[in-house]
Amino acid sequence: MWFLSTRWLPLATALVVFTCSAVSAQTSNAPLPAVGVVVATKQDVTPSYEFVGRIEAVSRVALRARVTGFLREQRFSDGQTVNEGDILFIIEQEPFAAALRQAEADLAAAKAEAENATVALERAVELRANETVSQATVDDRTATKRVADASVLQREAALEKARITFSYTEVVAPISGRIGRTSVKPGNLVSPETGVLATIVNDNPAYVNFNVTDREALEVRRALADAGIAEVRNNQRVQIKLRLSDGSIYSETGRVDFRDVQVNPTTDTILFRGVIANPRGILADQQFVIVIVETATPKQLIVIPAATISFDQRGRFVLIIDDDGRVQERFITVGSEVAGGVAVTKGLEAGDRVIRDGIMKVRPGMQVEARPIAQAPGGK
């Protein structure tokens, strides 16, 4: 056996050397990992800030009963649009109509007494001129006339009160808008203690309230100053957009029309308010939205697809391919989202080749094959 091993040793050695050489050649000829890259480009980007906001109706009225009685009629359907002056509820009117007629009768009686007192006074004055009656009689008739006139004034006030009370039997829409669900149906007894019968909201246009931290407010004011804007209110170059709960951008554009005059010491925030059109009723009172405030003219910024960005405990980064075809790691600072992807304010230059496809199979320092890919709309 030793003789055979010694005899075949040179051949085995040669085979091992040949095999290693073949493997080495095969390894050196292996294709490089292929990755899809997009080129970082500059686009016009309007600097913006995002805040959590809540929609508020421009006008909101809670309807309540102002008299006690049985609810006789409801003249609207829940959710419909009503106009200012429309009669919405009717409360039983008979007791109040009777009180109104009683007040009218009391006024008529008071006026009759006043007329009689006037005639009596005039007669007493004539008789006093002939010295037929004493001055005391004239004074008494004068006092009676004044009491009768005062009674007329009292009855007139009572009649006006009865008319006002009778008008409360008709609950009228004080504003135009959409009315919500009624809480009391006809046939039930209602009174001022019943609570809200229904609510009308006028939400076109709509307000959107959002709180801005003092630090963010300073950034906004500096951005306004850089754009040559001295004040937020009523400036058409300061616009707001809304992102709805499904992630879509609301079709209408609004403006900031109010900023509170002081910082809330509890939250260290300032209240801002925007106004935005709501012709189709998509925005609802008390709805949460994301408010996007655009405060200046467009700037040229690097824009890359959102899919190219990764992050870890160190922050956001992208993988790029250098001039030698090797993967490099770049940490970036991002701005707002735009139609073409995400704006990058620091960390990239125009023309950098950023890896979008194949990120998981490469690491920094590896040599790869870059395959340009077309960037789809929306940065995808």
Tab-separated table of C-alpha atoms in Angstrom:
chain	number	residue	atom	x	y	z
A	1	MET	CA	0.000	0.000	0.000
A	2	TRP	CA	2.855	2.378	0.759
A	3	PHE	CA	4.321	1.649	-2.615
A	4	LEU	CA	1.033	2.455	-4.376
A	5	SER	CA	0.586	5.733	-2.450
A	6	THR	CA	4.074	6.848	-3.276
A	7	ARG	CA	3.595	5.918	-6.909
A	8	TRP	CA	0.386	7.947	-7.318
A	9	LEU	CA	1.414	10.923	-5.170
A	10	PRO	CA	2.726	13.111	-8.032
A	11	LEU	CA	-0.455	12.527	-10.010
A	12	ALA	CA	-2.683	13.432	-7.048
A	13	THR	CA	-0.683	16.575	-6.427
A	14	ALA	CA	-1.088	17.590	-10.041
A	15	LEU	CA	-4.834	17.009	-9.881
A	16	VAL	CA	-5.161	19.185	-6.755
A	17	VAL	CA	-3.208	22.022	-8.352
A	18	PHE	CA	-5.315	21.804	-11.503
A	19	THR	CA	-8.567	21.836	-9.555
A	20	CYS	CA	-7.619	24.900	-7.478
A	21	SER	CA	-6.555	26.744	-10.595
A	22	ALA	CA	-9.898	25.956	-12.258
A	23	VAL	CA	-11.855	27.135	-9.229
A	24	SER	CA	-9.793	30.323	-9.065
A	25	ALA	CA	-10.371	31.005	-12.744
A	26	GLN	CA	-14.092	30.319	-12.372
A	27	THR	CA	-14.290	32.703	-9.376
A	28	SER	CA	-12.465	35.490	-11.182
A	29	ASN	CA	-14.820	35.153	-14.149
A	30	ALA	CA	-18.028	35.153	-12.008
A	31	PRO	CA	-20.473	37.968	-12.967
A	32	LEU	CA	-20.748	40.950	-10.611
A	33	PRO	CA	-24.013	41.420	-8.656
A	34	ALA	CA	-26.405	43.497	-10.703
A	35	VAL	CA	-28.310	46.381	-9.085
A	36	GLY	CA	-30.813	48.858	-10.448
A	37	VAL	CA	-29.860	52.498	-10.007
A	38	VAL	CA	-31.540	55.853	-10.506
A	39	VAL	CA	-29.738	59.128	-10.984
A	40	ALA	CA	-30.258	61.794	-8.347
A	41	THR	CA	-31.674	64.866	-10.071
A	42	LYS	CA	-32.626	68.363	-9.020
A	43	GLN	CA	-36.225	69.529	-9.180
A	44	ASP	CA	-38.209	72.599	-8.192
A	45	VAL	CA	-39.432	71.876	-4.673
A	46	THR	CA	-41.571	74.208	-2.578
A	47	PRO	CA	-40.348	74.093	1.054
A	48	SER	CA	-43.168	72.881	3.271
A	49	TYR	CA	-43.971	71.944	6.847
A	50	GLU	CA	-46.428	69.313	8.050
A	51	PHE	CA	-48.641	69.504	11.127
A	52	VAL	CA	-51.539	67.556	12.582
A	53	GLY	CA	-54.772	69.513	12.201
A	54	ARG	CA	-58.487	69.269	12.852
A	55	ILE	CA	-61.266	70.491	10.577
A	56	GLU	CA	-63.718	72.967	12.072
A	57	ALA	CA	-66.953	74.173	10.513
A	58	VAL	CA	-67.040	77.898	9.834
A	59	SER	CA	-70.473	78.015	11.516
A	60	ARG	CA	-72.055	75.474	13.847
A	61	VAL	CA	-75.424	75.908	15.576
A	62	ALA	CA	-77.034	73.579	18.113
A	63	LEU	CA	-80.830	73.821	17.867
A	64	ARG	CA	-82.748	73.762	21.162
A	65	ALA	CA	-86.364	74.155	22.218
A	66	ARG	CA	-87.088	77.482	23.904
A	67	VAL	CA	-90.603	76.601	25.120
A	68	THR	CA	-92.153	73.503	26.684
A	69	GLY	CA	-94.600	71.477	24.609
A	70	PHE	CA	-95.099	68.390	22.510
A	71	LEU	CA	-93.087	68.240	19.295
A	72	ARG	CA	-95.681	68.239	16.507
A	73	GLU	CA	-93.685	68.254	13.274
A	74	GLN	CA	-90.218	67.769	11.806
A	75	ARG	CA	-89.781	69.417	8.411
A	76	PHE	CA	-86.419	68.067	7.267
A	77	SER	CA	-84.624	64.799	6.645
A	78	ASP	CA	-81.540	63.949	8.652
A	79	GLY	CA	-78.431	65.067	6.801
A	80	GLN	CA	-80.081	67.340	4.256
A	81	THR	CA	-79.024	70.874	3.376
A	82	VAL	CA	-81.208	73.598	4.867
A	83	ASN	CA	-81.353	77.325	4.226
A	84	GLU	CA	-81.405	80.184	6.685
A	85	GLY	CA	-85.001	80.890	7.716
A	86	ASP	CA	-86.343	77.384	7.001
A	87	ILE	CA	-88.810	76.067	9.600
A	88	LEU	CA	-87.307	72.843	10.973
A	89	PHE	CA	-89.497	71.893	13.972
A	90	ILE	CA	-92.969	72.909	15.099
A	91	ILE	CA	-93.938	72.620	18.770
A	92	GLU	CA	-97.637	72.514	19.693
A	93	GLN	CA	-98.902	76.048	19.213
A	94	GLU	CA	-102.419	76.025	20.733
A	95	PRO	CA	-101.498	77.048	24.325
A	96	PHE	CA	-99.259	79.832	23.079
A	97	ALA	CA	-101.810	80.995	20.504
A	98	ALA	CA	-104.392	81.243	23.304
A	99	ALA	CA	-101.973	83.231	25.457
A	100	LEU	CA	-101.361	85.536	22.485
A	101	ARG	CA	-105.098	86.167	22.040
A	102	GLN	CA	-105.422	86.801	25.777
A	103	ALA	CA	-102.644	89.384	25.591
A	104	GLU	CA	-104.335	91.065	22.637
A	105	ALA	CA	-107.621	91.231	24.595
A	106	ASP	CA	-105.911	92.634	27.677
A	107	LEU	CA	-104.326	95.339	25.534
A	108	ALA	CA	-107.680	96.240	23.998
A	109	ALA	CA	-109.242	96.549	27.459
A	110	ALA	CA	-106.371	98.716	28.682
A	111	LYS	CA	-106.719	100.998	25.690
A	112	ALA	CA	-110.476	101.333	26.353
A	113	GLU	CA	-109.823	102.294	29.967
A	114	ALA	CA	-107.202	104.793	28.825
A	115	GLU	CA	-109.647	106.383	26.383
A	116	ASN	CA	-112.285	106.626	29.103
A	117	ALA	CA	-109.781	108.187	31.487
A	118	THR	CA	-108.844	110.724	28.806
A	119	VAL	CA	-112.464	111.731	28.268
A	120	ALA	CA	-113.072	112.005	32.051
A	121	LEU	CA	-110.018	114.207	32.436
A	122	GLU	CA	-111.061	116.524	29.608
A	123	ARG	CA	-114.566	116.894	31.152
A	124	ALA	CA	-113.101	117.653	34.578
A	125	VAL	CA	-110.850	120.335	33.109
A	126	GLU	CA	-113.860	122.022	31.420
A	127	LEU	CA	-115.908	121.921	34.627
A	128	ARG	CA	-113.017	123.298	36.613
A	129	ALA	CA	-112.892	126.258	34.261
A	130	ASN	CA	-116.506	126.992	35.222
A	131	GLU	CA	-115.615	126.262	38.846
A	132	THR	CA	-118.172	123.461	38.873
A	133	VAL	CA	-115.668	120.907	40.270
A	134	SER	CA	-112.775	121.281	42.597
A	135	GLN	CA	-109.110	121.152	41.684
A	136	ALA	CA	-108.862	117.912	43.657
A	137	THR	CA	-111.233	116.275	41.181
A	138	VAL	CA	-109.054	117.362	38.260
A	139	ASP	CA	-105.962	116.027	39.990
A	140	ASP	CA	-107.680	112.709	40.637
A	141	ARG	CA	-108.767	112.378	36.976
A	142	THR	CA	-105.204	113.233	35.872
A	143	ALA	CA	-103.757	110.470	38.029
A	144	THR	CA	-106.333	108.006	36.712
A	145	LYS	CA	-105.346	108.919	33.120
A	146	ARG	CA	-101.676	108.326	33.836
A	147	VAL	CA	-102.372	104.931	35.428
A	148	ALA	CA	-104.469	103.960	32.402
A	149	ASP	CA	-101.664	104.990	30.009
A	150	ALA	CA	-99.156	102.963	32.041
A	151	SER	CA	-101.502	99.967	31.895
A	152	VAL	CA	-101.549	100.254	28.098
A	153	LEU	CA	-97.754	100.158	28.023
A	154	GLN	CA	-97.761	97.078	30.266
A	155	ARG	CA	-100.301	95.292	28.080
A	156	GLU	CA	-98.311	96.173	24.947
A	157	ALA	CA	-95.184	94.642	26.512
A	158	ALA	CA	-97.143	91.541	27.525
A	159	LEU	CA	-98.483	91.214	23.986
A	160	GLU	CA	-94.988	91.501	22.513
A	161	LYS	CA	-93.742	88.841	24.936
A	162	ALA	CA	-96.647	86.562	23.962
A	163	ARG	CA	-95.784	87.035	20.281
A	164	ILE	CA	-92.122	86.212	20.913
A	165	THR	CA	-93.073	83.142	22.926
A	166	PHE	CA	-95.428	82.018	20.177
A	167	SER	CA	-92.618	82.409	17.609
A	168	TYR	CA	-90.533	79.968	19.655
A	169	THR	CA	-92.987	77.214	18.711
A	170	GLU	CA	-91.297	77.253	15.293
A	171	VAL	CA	-87.623	76.259	15.414
A	172	VAL	CA	-86.057	78.107	12.472
A	173	ALA	CA	-82.642	77.539	10.856
A	174	PRO	CA	-80.448	80.514	11.850
A	175	ILE	CA	-77.805	79.636	9.232
A	176	SER	CA	-77.581	77.696	5.982
A	177	GLY	CA	-75.779	74.373	6.025
A	178	ARG	CA	-76.168	70.642	6.535
A	179	ILE	CA	-78.269	69.435	9.441
A	180	GLY	CA	-77.403	66.331	11.393
A	181	ARG	CA	-79.521	63.600	12.920
A	182	THR	CA	-82.340	64.749	15.169
A	183	SER	CA	-82.275	63.448	18.732
A	184	VAL	CA	-86.024	63.868	19.398
A	185	LYS	CA	-88.841	62.627	17.192
A	186	PRO	CA	-92.346	64.179	16.862
A	187	GLY	CA	-94.699	63.220	19.656
A	188	ASN	CA	-92.190	63.688	22.448
A	189	LEU	CA	-92.342	66.428	25.039
A	190	VAL	CA	-89.536	68.975	24.596
A	191	SER	CA	-88.368	71.870	26.708
A	192	PRO	CA	-85.254	74.034	27.145
A	193	GLU	CA	-83.881	71.246	29.376
A	194	THR	CA	-84.245	68.607	26.627
A	195	GLY	CA	-80.864	69.447	25.120
A	196	VAL	CA	-79.814	69.692	21.484
A	197	LEU	CA	-82.543	68.767	19.007
A	198	ALA	CA	-80.207	68.792	15.986
A	199	THR	CA	-77.031	70.527	14.818
A	200	ILE	CA	-76.469	72.577	11.667
A	201	VAL	CA	-72.963	73.006	10.305
A	202	ASN	CA	-71.780	75.272	7.524
A	203	ASP	CA	-68.506	73.699	6.370
A	204	ASN	CA	-67.953	75.346	2.999
A	205	PRO	CA	-65.441	76.820	3.304
A	206	ALA	CA	-63.970	74.948	6.245
A	207	TYR	CA	-61.467	75.979	8.871
A	208	VAL	CA	-58.494	73.794	9.782
A	209	ASN	CA	-56.811	74.420	13.131
A	210	PHE	CA	-53.286	73.209	13.838
A	211	ASN	CA	-50.746	73.818	16.560
A	212	VAL	CA	-47.167	74.716	15.730
A	213	THR	CA	-44.345	74.460	18.240
A	214	ASP	CA	-42.506	77.655	19.009
A	215	ARG	CA	-39.390	76.291	17.286
A	216	GLU	CA	-41.308	75.376	14.138
A	217	ALA	CA	-43.056	78.746	14.163
A	218	LEU	CA	-39.655	80.452	14.160
A	219	GLU	CA	-38.629	78.363	11.145
A	220	VAL	CA	-41.819	79.326	9.334
A	221	ARG	CA	-41.330	83.010	10.094
A	222	ARG	CA	-37.720	82.856	8.860
A	223	ALA	CA	-38.886	81.143	5.673
A	224	LEU	CA	-41.468	83.864	5.179
A	225	ALA	CA	-38.845	86.535	5.701
A	226	ASP	CA	-36.546	84.865	3.151
A	227	ALA	CA	-39.428	84.924	0.678
A	228	GLY	CA	-40.104	88.597	1.366
A	229	ILE	CA	-43.384	87.912	3.186
A	230	ALA	CA	-43.903	89.978	6.300
A	231	GLU	CA	-47.081	88.383	7.596
A	232	VAL	CA	-48.902	85.092	7.191
A	233	ARG	CA	-52.452	86.358	7.138
A	234	ASN	CA	-54.211	86.833	3.783
A	235	ASN	CA	-51.048	86.276	1.747
A	236	GLN	CA	-51.811	84.154	-1.284
A	237	ARG	CA	-48.208	82.920	-1.531
A	238	VAL	CA	-48.605	81.079	1.776
A	239	GLN	CA	-50.726	78.075	0.879
A	240	ILE	CA	-51.924	74.988	2.693
A	241	LYS	CA	-52.735	71.519	1.409
A	242	LEU	CA	-54.324	68.649	3.303
A	243	ARG	CA	-53.386	64.984	3.426
A	244	LEU	CA	-56.422	62.865	4.238
A	245	SER	CA	-56.528	59.694	6.339
A	246	ASP	CA	-56.110	57.469	3.266
A	247	GLY	CA	-52.876	59.243	2.329
A	248	SER	CA	-54.334	61.164	-0.606
A	249	ILE	CA	-53.867	64.902	-1.076
A	250	TYR	CA	-57.092	66.898	-0.920
A	251	SER	CA	-57.907	68.518	-4.261
A	252	GLU	CA	-58.442	72.074	-2.968
A	253	THR	CA	-55.727	74.494	-1.867
A	254	GLY	CA	-56.271	76.892	1.030
A	255	ARG	CA	-54.433	79.606	2.894
A	256	VAL	CA	-53.448	80.500	6.427
A	257	ASP	CA	-55.697	83.306	7.665
A	258	PHE	CA	-55.011	83.473	11.394
A	259	ARG	CA	-52.179	83.059	13.884
A	260	ASP	CA	-52.751	83.372	17.600
A	261	VAL	CA	-51.066	86.269	19.366
A	262	GLN	CA	-49.502	84.237	22.155
A	263	VAL	CA	-47.813	80.915	22.862
A	264	ASN	CA	-49.737	78.357	24.896
A	265	PRO	CA	-47.554	78.009	28.018
A	266	THR	CA	-48.831	74.477	28.682
A	267	THR	CA	-47.951	72.970	25.293
A	268	ASP	CA	-45.415	75.571	24.075
A	269	THR	CA	-47.341	75.827	20.800
A	270	ILE	CA	-49.018	78.542	18.744
A	271	LEU	CA	-52.445	78.038	17.199
A	272	PHE	CA	-52.669	78.592	13.455
A	273	ARG	CA	-55.851	78.464	11.376
A	274	GLY	CA	-56.332	77.922	7.671
A	275	VAL	CA	-59.388	78.271	5.476
A	276	ILE	CA	-60.045	75.932	2.548
A	277	ALA	CA	-62.925	75.320	0.137
A	278	ASN	CA	-65.140	72.276	0.718
A	279	PRO	CA	-67.627	72.274	-2.183
A	280	ARG	CA	-68.209	68.497	-2.190
A	281	GLY	CA	-68.433	68.065	1.572
A	282	ILE	CA	-65.382	65.777	1.781
A	283	LEU	CA	-64.132	67.584	4.859
A	284	ALA	CA	-66.216	66.999	7.983
A	285	ASP	CA	-66.363	68.951	11.218
A	286	GLN	CA	-63.777	67.673	13.765
A	287	GLN	CA	-61.999	65.504	11.144
A	288	PHE	CA	-58.251	64.911	11.618
A	289	VAL	CA	-55.953	65.802	8.696
A	290	ILE	CA	-52.287	66.472	8.004
A	291	VAL	CA	-51.749	70.143	7.157
A	292	ILE	CA	-48.997	70.885	4.630
A	293	VAL	CA	-47.946	74.541	4.811
A	294	GLU	CA	-45.988	75.843	1.825
A	295	THR	CA	-44.259	79.045	2.794
A	296	ALA	CA	-41.933	80.126	-0.003
A	297	THR	CA	-41.120	80.041	-3.696
A	298	PRO	CA	-39.727	76.781	-5.185
A	299	LYS	CA	-36.080	75.815	-4.638
A	300	GLN	CA	-33.840	73.444	-6.568
A	301	LEU	CA	-33.380	70.319	-4.421
A	302	ILE	CA	-32.216	66.734	-5.025
A	303	VAL	CA	-35.177	64.361	-5.402
A	304	ILE	CA	-34.882	60.576	-5.147
A	305	PRO	CA	-37.458	57.761	-4.939
A	306	ALA	CA	-38.609	56.897	-1.435
A	307	ALA	CA	-37.744	53.224	-2.104
A	308	THR	CA	-34.027	54.050	-2.195
A	309	ILE	CA	-33.929	55.260	1.410
A	310	SER	CA	-33.033	52.971	4.314
A	311	PHE	CA	-32.539	53.811	7.975
A	312	ASP	CA	-31.040	52.387	11.124
A	313	GLN	CA	-30.117	53.717	14.550
A	314	ARG	CA	-27.644	56.103	12.917
A	315	GLY	CA	-30.250	57.722	10.697
A	316	ARG	CA	-31.412	57.674	7.078
A	317	PHE	CA	-29.001	56.582	4.361
A	318	VAL	CA	-28.790	55.473	0.742
A	319	LEU	CA	-26.371	53.246	-1.145
A	320	ILE	CA	-24.653	54.799	-4.146
A	321	ILE	CA	-22.167	53.521	-6.712
A	322	ASP	CA	-18.914	55.448	-6.993
A	323	ASP	CA	-16.795	55.976	-10.092
A	324	ASP	CA	-15.000	52.665	-9.488
A	325	GLY	CA	-18.285	50.749	-9.495
A	326	ARG	CA	-18.200	50.071	-5.768
A	327	VAL	CA	-21.018	50.479	-3.279
A	328	GLN	CA	-20.764	53.417	-0.872
A	329	GLU	CA	-23.011	54.434	2.030
A	330	ARG	CA	-24.283	58.007	2.227
A	331	PHE	CA	-26.217	59.438	5.178
A	332	ILE	CA	-28.790	62.012	4.109
A	333	THR	CA	-31.162	64.621	5.474
A	334	VAL	CA	-34.596	64.549	3.874
A	335	GLY	CA	-37.178	67.275	3.385
A	336	SER	CA	-40.755	67.088	2.251
A	337	GLU	CA	-42.383	64.494	0.029
A	338	VAL	CA	-42.942	65.637	-3.548
A	339	ALA	CA	-44.529	64.162	-6.644
A	340	GLY	CA	-41.183	62.738	-7.759
A	341	GLY	CA	-40.303	61.099	-4.450
A	342	VAL	CA	-38.508	62.643	-1.472
A	343	ALA	CA	-36.478	65.849	-1.394
A	344	VAL	CA	-32.948	65.532	0.008
A	345	THR	CA	-31.488	68.640	1.620
A	346	LYS	CA	-28.080	67.202	2.557
A	347	GLY	CA	-25.893	64.216	1.668
A	348	LEU	CA	-26.272	63.827	-2.111
A	349	GLU	CA	-25.182	65.612	-5.246
A	350	ALA	CA	-26.900	65.797	-8.608
A	351	GLY	CA	-25.762	62.912	-10.776
A	352	ASP	CA	-25.105	60.443	-7.940
A	353	ARG	CA	-26.163	56.918	-8.890
A	354	VAL	CA	-28.447	55.676	-6.120
A	355	ILE	CA	-29.288	51.981	-5.758
A	356	ARG	CA	-33.009	51.265	-5.821
A	357	ASP	CA	-33.224	47.578	-6.781
A	358	GLY	CA	-31.045	44.943	-5.112
A	359	ILE	CA	-30.262	46.866	-1.935
A	360	MET	CA	-30.515	43.759	0.243
A	361	LYS	CA	-27.884	41.742	-1.666
A	362	VAL	CA	-25.022	44.263	-1.558
A	363	ARG	CA	-22.960	45.934	1.111
A	364	PRO	CA	-20.547	48.886	1.196
A	365	GLY	CA	-17.262	48.162	-0.585
A	366	MET	CA	-18.636	45.548	-2.967
A	367	GLN	CA	-18.097	45.966	-6.688
A	368	VAL	CA	-21.371	45.715	-8.595
A	369	GLU	CA	-22.822	46.078	-12.042
A	370	ALA	CA	-25.037	49.166	-12.281
A	371	ARG	CA	-28.107	48.880	-14.463
A	372	PRO	CA	-29.957	52.181	-14.972
A	373	ILE	CA	-33.710	52.015	-14.493
A	374	ALA	CA	-36.349	54.521	-15.471
A	375	GLN	CA	-37.928	56.322	-12.560
A	376	ALA	CA	-41.701	55.874	-12.642
A	377	PRO	CA	-44.090	58.692	-11.758
A	378	GLY	CA	-44.332	59.249	-8.056
A	379	GLY	CA	-40.775	58.162	-7.458
A	380	LYS	CA	-41.553	54.428	-7.556
